[in-house]
Coordinates of C-alpha atoms in Angstrom, one line a residue:
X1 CA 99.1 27.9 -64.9
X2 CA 98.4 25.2 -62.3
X3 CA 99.6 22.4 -64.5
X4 CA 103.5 23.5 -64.5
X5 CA 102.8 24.2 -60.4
X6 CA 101.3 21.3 -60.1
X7 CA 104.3 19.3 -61.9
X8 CA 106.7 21.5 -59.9
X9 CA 105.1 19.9 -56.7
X10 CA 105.4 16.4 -57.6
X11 CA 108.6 16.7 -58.5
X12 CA 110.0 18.2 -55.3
X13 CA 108.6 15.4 -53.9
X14 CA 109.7 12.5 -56.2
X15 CA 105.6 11.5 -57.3
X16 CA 105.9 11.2 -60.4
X17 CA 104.3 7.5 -61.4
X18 CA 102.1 6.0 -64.1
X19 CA 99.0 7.9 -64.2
X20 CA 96.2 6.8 -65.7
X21 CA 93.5 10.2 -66.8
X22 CA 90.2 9.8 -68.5
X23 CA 88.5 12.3 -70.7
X24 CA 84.8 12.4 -70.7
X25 CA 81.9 14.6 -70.3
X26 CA 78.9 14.1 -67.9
X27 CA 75.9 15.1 -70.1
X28 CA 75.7 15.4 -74.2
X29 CA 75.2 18.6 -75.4
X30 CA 72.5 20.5 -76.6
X31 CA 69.4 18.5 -74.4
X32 CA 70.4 15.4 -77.1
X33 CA 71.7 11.7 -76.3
X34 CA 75.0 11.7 -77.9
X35 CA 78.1 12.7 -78.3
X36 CA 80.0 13.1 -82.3
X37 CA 83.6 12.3 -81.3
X38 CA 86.1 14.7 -83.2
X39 CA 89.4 16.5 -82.6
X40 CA 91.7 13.2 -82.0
X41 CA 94.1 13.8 -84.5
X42 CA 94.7 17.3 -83.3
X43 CA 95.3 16.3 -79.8
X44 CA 97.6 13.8 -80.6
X45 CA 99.4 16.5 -82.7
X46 CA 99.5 18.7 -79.4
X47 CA 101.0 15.3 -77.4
X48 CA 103.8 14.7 -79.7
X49 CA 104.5 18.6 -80.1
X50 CA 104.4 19.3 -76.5
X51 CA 107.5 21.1 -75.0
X52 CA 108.7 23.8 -73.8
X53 CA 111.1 26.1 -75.8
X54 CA 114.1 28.3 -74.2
X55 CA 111.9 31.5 -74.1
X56 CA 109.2 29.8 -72.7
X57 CA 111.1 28.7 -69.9
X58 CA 112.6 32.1 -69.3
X59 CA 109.2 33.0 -68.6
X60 CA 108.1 30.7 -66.1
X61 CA 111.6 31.2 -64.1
X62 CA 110.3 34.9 -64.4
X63 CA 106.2 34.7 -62.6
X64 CA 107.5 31.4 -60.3
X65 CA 110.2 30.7 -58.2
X66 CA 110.9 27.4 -59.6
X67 CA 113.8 25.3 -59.2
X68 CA 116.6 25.5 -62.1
X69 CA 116.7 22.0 -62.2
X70 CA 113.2 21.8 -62.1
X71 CA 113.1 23.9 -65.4
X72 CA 115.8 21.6 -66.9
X73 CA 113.8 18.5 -66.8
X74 CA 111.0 20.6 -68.2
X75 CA 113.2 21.5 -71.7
X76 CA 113.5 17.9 -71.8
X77 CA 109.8 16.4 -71.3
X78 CA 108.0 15.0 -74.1
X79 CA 105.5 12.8 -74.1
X80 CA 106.2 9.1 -73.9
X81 CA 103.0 7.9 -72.5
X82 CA 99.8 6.2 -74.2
X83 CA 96.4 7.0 -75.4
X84 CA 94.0 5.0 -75.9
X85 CA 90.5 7.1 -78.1
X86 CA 87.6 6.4 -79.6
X87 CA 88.3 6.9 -83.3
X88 CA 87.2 10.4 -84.9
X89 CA 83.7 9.8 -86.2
X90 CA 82.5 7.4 -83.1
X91 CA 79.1 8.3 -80.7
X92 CA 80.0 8.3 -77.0
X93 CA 77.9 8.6 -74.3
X94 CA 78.2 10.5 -71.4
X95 CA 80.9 9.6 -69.0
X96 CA 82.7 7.0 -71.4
X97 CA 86.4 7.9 -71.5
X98 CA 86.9 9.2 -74.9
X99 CA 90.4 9.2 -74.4
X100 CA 92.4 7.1 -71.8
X101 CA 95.5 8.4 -71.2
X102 CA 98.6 6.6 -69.6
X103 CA 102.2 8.8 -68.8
X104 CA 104.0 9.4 -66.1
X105 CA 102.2 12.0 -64.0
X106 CA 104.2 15.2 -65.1
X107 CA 103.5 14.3 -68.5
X108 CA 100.2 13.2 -68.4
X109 CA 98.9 17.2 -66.1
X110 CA 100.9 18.9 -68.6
X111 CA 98.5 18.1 -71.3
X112 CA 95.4 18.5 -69.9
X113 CA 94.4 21.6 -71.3
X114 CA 95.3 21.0 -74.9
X115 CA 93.9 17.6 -74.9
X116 CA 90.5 18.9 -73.8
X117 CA 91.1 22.3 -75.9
X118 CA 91.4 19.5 -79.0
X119 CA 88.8 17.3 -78.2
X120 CA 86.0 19.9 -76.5
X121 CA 85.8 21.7 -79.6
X122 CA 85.9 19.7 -82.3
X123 CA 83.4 17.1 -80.7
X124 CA 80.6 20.4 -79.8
X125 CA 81.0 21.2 -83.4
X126 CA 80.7 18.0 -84.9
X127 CA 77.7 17.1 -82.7
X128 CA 76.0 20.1 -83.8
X129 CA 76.5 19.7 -87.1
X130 CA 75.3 16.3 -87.5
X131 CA 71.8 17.1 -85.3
X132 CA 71.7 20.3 -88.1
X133 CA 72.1 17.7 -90.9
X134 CA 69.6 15.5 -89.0
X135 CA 66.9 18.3 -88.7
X136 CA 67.1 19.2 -92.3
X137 CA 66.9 15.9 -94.0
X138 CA 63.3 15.2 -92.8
X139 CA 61.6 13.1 -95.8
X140 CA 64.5 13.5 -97.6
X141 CA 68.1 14.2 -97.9
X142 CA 69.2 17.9 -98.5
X143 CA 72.6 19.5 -97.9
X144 CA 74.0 21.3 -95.4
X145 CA 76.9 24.0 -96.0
X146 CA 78.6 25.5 -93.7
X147 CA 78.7 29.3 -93.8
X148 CA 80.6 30.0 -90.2
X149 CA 84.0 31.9 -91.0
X150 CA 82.9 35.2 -89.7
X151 CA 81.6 34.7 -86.6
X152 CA 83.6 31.2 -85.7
X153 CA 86.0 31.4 -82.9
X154 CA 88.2 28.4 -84.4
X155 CA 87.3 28.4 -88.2
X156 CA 89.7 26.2 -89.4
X157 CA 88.2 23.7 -86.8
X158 CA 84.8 24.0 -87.5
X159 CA 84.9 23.6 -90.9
X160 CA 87.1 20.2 -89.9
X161 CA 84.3 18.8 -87.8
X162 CA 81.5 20.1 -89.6
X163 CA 82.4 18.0 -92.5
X164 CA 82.8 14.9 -90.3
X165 CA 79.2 16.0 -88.7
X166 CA 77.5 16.0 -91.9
X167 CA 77.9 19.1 -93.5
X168 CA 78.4 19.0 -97.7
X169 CA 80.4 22.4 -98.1
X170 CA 82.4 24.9 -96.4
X171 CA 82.4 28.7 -97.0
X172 CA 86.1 29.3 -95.6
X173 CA 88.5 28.8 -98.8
X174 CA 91.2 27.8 -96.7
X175 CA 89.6 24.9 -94.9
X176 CA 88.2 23.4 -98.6
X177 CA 92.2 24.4 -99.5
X178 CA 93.6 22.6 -96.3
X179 CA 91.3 19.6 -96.2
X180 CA 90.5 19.2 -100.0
X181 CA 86.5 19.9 -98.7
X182 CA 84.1 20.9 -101.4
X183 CA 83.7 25.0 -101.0
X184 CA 80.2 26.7 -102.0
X185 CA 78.9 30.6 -101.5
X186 CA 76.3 32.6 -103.7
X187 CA 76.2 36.5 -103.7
X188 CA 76.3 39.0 -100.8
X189 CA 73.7 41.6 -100.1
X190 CA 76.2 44.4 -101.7
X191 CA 76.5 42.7 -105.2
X192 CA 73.1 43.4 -105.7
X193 CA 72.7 46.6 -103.8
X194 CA 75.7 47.9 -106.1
X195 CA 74.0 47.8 -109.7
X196 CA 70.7 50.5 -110.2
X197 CA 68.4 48.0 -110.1
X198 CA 68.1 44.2 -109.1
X199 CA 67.4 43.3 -112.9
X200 CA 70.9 44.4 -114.1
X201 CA 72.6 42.8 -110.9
X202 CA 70.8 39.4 -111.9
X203 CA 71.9 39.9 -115.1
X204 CA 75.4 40.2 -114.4
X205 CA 75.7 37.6 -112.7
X206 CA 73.9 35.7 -115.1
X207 CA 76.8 36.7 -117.7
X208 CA 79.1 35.8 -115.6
X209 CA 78.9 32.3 -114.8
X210 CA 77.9 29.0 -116.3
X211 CA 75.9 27.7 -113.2
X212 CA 74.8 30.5 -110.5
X213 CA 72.9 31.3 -108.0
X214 CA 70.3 34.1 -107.4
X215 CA 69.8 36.2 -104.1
X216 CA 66.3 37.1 -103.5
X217 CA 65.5 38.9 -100.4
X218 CA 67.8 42.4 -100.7
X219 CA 64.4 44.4 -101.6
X220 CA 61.3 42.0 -102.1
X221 CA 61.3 38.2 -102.6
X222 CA 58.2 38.1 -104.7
X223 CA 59.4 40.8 -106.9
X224 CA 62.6 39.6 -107.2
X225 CA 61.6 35.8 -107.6
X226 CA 59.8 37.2 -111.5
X227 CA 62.7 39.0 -112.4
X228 CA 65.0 35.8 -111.3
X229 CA 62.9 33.4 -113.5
X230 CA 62.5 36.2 -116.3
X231 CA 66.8 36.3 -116.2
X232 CA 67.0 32.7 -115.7
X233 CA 65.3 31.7 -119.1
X234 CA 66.8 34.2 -121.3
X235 CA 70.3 33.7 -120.3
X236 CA 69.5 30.4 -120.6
X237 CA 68.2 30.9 -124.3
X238 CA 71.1 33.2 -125.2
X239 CA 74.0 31.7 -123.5
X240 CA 73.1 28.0 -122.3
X241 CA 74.0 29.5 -118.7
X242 CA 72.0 27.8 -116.2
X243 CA 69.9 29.3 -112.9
X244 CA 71.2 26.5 -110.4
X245 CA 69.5 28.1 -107.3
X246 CA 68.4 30.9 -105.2
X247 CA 68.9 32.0 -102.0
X248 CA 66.3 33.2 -99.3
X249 CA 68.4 34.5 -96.1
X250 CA 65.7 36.8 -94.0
X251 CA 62.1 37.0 -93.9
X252 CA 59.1 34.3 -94.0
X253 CA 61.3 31.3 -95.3
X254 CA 58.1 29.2 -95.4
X255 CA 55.5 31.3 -96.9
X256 CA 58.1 32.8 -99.4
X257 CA 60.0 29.3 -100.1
X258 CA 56.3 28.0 -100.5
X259 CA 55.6 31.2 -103.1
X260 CA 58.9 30.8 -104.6
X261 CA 58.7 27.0 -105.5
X262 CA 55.2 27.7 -107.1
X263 CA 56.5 30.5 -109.3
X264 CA 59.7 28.4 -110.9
X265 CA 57.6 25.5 -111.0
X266 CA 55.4 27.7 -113.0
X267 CA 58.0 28.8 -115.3
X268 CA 59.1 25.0 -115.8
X269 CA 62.1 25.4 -113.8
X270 CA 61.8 22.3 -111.5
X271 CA 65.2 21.8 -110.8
X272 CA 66.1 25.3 -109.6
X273 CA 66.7 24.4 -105.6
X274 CA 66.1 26.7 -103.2
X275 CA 68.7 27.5 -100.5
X276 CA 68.0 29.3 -97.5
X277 CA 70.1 30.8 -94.6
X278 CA 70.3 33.7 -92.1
X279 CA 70.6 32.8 -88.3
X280 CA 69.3 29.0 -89.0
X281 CA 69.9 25.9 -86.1
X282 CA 68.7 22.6 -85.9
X283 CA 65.3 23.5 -84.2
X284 CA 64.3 26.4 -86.5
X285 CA 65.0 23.9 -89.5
X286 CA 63.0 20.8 -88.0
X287 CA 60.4 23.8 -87.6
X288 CA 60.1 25.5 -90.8
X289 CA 60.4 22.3 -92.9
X290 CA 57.6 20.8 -90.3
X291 CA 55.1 23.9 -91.4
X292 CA 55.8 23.5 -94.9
X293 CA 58.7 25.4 -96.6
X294 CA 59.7 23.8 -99.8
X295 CA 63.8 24.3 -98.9
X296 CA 66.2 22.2 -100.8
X297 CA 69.5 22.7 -98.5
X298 CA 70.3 25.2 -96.1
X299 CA 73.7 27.2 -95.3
X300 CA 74.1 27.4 -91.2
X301 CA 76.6 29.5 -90.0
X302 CA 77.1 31.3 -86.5
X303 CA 74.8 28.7 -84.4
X304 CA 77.0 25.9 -85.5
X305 CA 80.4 27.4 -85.9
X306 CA 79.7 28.3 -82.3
X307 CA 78.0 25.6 -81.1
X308 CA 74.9 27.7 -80.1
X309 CA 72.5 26.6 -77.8
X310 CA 69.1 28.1 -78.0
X311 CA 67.2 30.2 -75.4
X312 CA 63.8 29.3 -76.8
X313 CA 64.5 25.6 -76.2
X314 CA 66.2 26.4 -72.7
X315 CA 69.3 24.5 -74.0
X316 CA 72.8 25.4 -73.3
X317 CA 75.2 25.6 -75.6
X318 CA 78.6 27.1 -76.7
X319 CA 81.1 25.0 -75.1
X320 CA 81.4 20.6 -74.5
X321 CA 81.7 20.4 -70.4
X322 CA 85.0 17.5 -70.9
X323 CA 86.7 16.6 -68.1
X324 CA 90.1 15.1 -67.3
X325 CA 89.9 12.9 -64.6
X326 CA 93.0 11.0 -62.5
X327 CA 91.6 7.1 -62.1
X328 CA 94.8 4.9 -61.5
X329 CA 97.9 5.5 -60.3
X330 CA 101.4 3.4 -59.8
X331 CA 103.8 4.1 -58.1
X332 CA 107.9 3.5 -58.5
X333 CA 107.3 0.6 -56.8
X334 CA 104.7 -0.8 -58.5
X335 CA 102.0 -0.4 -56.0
X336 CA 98.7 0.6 -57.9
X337 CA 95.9 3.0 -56.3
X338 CA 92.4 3.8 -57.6
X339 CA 92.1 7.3 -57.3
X340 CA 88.5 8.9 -57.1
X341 CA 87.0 12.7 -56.6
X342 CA 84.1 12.7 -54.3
X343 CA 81.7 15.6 -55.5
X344 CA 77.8 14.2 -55.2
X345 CA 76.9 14.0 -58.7
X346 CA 80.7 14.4 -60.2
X347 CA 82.1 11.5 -58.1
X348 CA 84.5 10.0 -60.7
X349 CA 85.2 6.3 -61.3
X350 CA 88.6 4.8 -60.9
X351 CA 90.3 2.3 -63.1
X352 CA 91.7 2.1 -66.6
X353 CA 88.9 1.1 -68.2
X354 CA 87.3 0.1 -71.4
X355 CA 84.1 0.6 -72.9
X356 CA 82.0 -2.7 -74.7
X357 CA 78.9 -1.7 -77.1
X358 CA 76.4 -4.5 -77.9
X359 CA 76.3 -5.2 -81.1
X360 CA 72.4 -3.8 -81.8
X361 CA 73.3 -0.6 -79.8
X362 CA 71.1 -2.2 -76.6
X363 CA 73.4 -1.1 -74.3
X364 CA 77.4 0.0 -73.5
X365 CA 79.8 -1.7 -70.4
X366 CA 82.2 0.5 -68.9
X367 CA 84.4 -2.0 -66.8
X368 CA 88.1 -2.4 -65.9
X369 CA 90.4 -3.5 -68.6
X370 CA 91.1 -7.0 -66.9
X371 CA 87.6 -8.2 -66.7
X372 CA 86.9 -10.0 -69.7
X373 CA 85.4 -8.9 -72.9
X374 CA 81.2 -9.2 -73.0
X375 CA 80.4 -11.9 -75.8
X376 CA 79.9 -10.4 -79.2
X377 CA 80.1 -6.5 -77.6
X378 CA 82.5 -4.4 -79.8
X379 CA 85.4 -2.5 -78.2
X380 CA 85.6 1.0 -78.4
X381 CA 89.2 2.5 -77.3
X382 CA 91.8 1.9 -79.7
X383 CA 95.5 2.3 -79.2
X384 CA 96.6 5.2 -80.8
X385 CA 99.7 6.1 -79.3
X386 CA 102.2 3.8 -77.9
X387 CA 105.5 4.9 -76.5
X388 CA 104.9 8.4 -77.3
X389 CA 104.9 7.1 -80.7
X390 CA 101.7 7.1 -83.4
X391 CA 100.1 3.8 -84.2
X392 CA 100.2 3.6 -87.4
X393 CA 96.5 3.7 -89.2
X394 CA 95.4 5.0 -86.1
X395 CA 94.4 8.4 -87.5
X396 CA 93.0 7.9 -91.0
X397 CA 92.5 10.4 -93.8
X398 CA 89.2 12.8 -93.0
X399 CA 86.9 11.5 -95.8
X400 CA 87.5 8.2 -94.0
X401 CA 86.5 9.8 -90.8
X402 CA 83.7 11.6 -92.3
X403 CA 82.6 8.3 -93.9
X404 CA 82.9 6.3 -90.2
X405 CA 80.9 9.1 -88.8
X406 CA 78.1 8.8 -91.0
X407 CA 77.9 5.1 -90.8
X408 CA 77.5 5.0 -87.0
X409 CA 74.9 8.0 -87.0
X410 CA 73.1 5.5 -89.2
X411 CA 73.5 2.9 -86.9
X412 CA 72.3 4.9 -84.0
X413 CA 69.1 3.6 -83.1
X414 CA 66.0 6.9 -84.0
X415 CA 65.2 7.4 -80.7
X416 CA 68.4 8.9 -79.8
X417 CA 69.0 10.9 -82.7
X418 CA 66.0 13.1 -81.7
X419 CA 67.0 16.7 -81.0
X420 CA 65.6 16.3 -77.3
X421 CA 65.4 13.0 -76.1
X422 CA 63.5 12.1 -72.5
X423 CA 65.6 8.8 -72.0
X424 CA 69.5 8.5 -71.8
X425 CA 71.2 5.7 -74.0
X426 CA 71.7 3.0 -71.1
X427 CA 75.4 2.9 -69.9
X428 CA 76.1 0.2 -67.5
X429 CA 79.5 0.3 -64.8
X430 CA 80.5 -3.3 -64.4
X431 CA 80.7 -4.9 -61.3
X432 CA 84.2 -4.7 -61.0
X433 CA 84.3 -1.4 -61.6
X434 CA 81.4 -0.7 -58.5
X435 CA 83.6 -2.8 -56.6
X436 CA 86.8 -0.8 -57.4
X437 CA 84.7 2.5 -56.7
X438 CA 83.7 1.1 -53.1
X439 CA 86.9 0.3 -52.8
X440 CA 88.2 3.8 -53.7
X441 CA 85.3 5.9 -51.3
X442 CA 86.6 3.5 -48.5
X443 CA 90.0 4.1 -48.9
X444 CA 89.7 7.6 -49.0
X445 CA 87.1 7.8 -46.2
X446 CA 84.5 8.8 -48.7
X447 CA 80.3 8.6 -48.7
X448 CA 78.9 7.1 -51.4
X449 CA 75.7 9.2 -52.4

């Protein structure tokens, strides 16, 4: 609601310049060091569809008192501005702009919402699904599937930014239909609840498909691992149908992966993989693969579709704390003002700025765009939108994001992929922008804490 108020003000009083906003966050999420970037091509979809339709401007004239002609400018705003991001698949720090974005100021406070709505999520999600990926690929790689539709509050999204975190599979058909992702799923509980016994359950499933997957733990996972292998190797002998995996989703996933391993390696079926689920995160992997369980991949589903913290590592969670902060202004006259928030620890820096990573991840500069580029550093904001217009190339195809991501994870030096790290990746302000902030607090008649 305050945005349209907030436009309505400045335009009864004709302020209505170039604006320059950052988005950022002040801390990464989960107790980690870094920051997935996802959600960019969303919010540039909600900039280019921004606008207000005839009902929807019905409705403000009906909860505020706002000017007819007020509301006529509004049927007519679309966004014409620029944004400058770090592409989809990038690590950010904490208070780098991830987006930099340049509109006249109605234009620019009218977004602010969706872009952090876009960005927030998407960036949570695709963190946490990349330190998930991380945990369980100790010693080696194994997949991670994403099993979140049921409990995700934007599925669709999740299983978008899961993929670019890391994640192999999605359960949700319409995501793998939407974004041409792999989709995987084994049995429920009720499939095998629904036949007499467990035997004839295995066994019709079995039948039923060439490759397929067995769920142990309805009744008793030692029980039901013999009768898996015994159904494995006729089916196997009768119909060339093969026991792919099978599934452990409750109890003792280390002692009983650790049982079930020996039993199919027994039975001379090494390559049977065993998956394991049922209220997993990144911390209860890195533990149970730490003691011992012989898991192959794992399917995670309401920790990471919801971005869960955890209350036994004292780590928040569930939401990306982004912020949109003003930094530059000009006016219709071409004067140009910094513009700061002084707030102790959530003082903001003015400027349009860009952000400079050396080139062996030693170090990122966040200065003002006019001071010149640090030999050999890489930029890191790219144009994306010009003119209210798409750069073209600037939002690639998602298995080209996916790819980036992966690529820079890689690149990320060890150290700060840990799931809790004790030092913060070293982000430097230039010392133009220090000057500019002094500048700023001066200006304003501000204390510098």
């Amino acid at each position: 609601m305050y945005h349209p108020d907030s436009a309505y003000v400045s335009w009864r009083t004709g302020q209505n310049g170039s604006t320059t906003f950052d988005l950022y966050t002040r801390r990464a999420p989960f107790g980690g060091a870094y920051l997935l970037v996802a959600g960019l091509e969303a919010a540039v979809e909600f900039a280019q569809s921004f606008r207000y339709t005839d009902d929807e401007l019905k409705f403000l004239a009906h909860i505020r008192d706002y000017d007819a002609a007020f509301l006529d400018e509004l049927a007519e705003l679309r966004f014409t501005g620029e944004i400058l991001a770090m592409p989809e698949g990038s690590i950010a720090f904490p208070h780098e702009p991830i987006l930099r974005v340049t509109a006249p100021f109605r234009e620019a406070i009218l977004l602010e919402a969706g872009l952090l709505q876009a960005i927030g999520l998407s960036t949570l999600i695709a963190t946490k699904a990349s330190r998930i990926v991380y945990a369980a690929e100790q010693g080696r790689p194994r997949r991670v599937s994403e099993f979140s539709f049921r409990r995700a509050q934007e599925p669709m999204t999740v299983a978008r930014a899961s993929y670019i975190g890391g994640c192999s599979s999605t359960s949700l058909l319409n995501a793998a239909y939407e974004y041409r992702l792999p989709a995987t799923g084994t049995v429920p509980h009720a499939l095998i609840e629904m036949y007499p016994t467990e035997k004839e359950a295995f066994e019709a499933v079995a039948e039923a498909y060439n490759r397929y997957t067995l769920l142990l733990d309805t009744y008793d996972v030692r029980r039901a691992i013999h009768t898996a292998i015994e159904v494995g190797l006729r089916f196997q002998e009768t119909l060339g149908h093969t026991l792919a995996a099978v599934r452990l989703d409750s109890g003792d996933l280390v002692a009983d992966s650790i049982y079930v391993r020996e039993q199919l390696d027994k039975a001379g079926l090494h390559s049977v993989r065993i998956l394991a689920s049922g209220d997993l995160d990144e911390w209860k992997i890195q533990e149970i693969l730490q003691k011992g369980a012989t898991v192959d991949s794992f399917g995670v589903g309401t920790a990471l579709g919801s971005g869960a913290g955890s209350l036994e590592q004292q780590v928040e969670g569930g939401a990306l704390g982004t912020v949109y902060k003003e930094a530059w202004y000009v006016d219709d006259l071409g004067n140009e003002y910094p513009k700061i928030k002084i707030a102790g620890a959530k003082s903001t820096w003015p400027g349009k700025k860009e952000i400079y990573r050396h080139p062996e991840w030693k170090e990122d500069i966040i200065q003002l765009s006019h001071e010149p580029r640090p030999d050999s550093y890489h930029r890191l904001l790219k144009p994306v939108v010009r003119n209210g217009e798409v750069v073209p190339g600037s939002l690639p195809p998602l298995s080209e994001i996916r790819e980036l991501a992966q690529y820079n994870l890689n690149l990320l030096p060890e150290h700060y992929r840990q799931l809790t790290v004790t030092e913060p990746y070293p982000v430097h302000f230039s010392e133009g922008m220090q000057a500019l902030r002094k500048q700023a607090f001066d200006l304003v008649g501000g204390i510098e804490e």
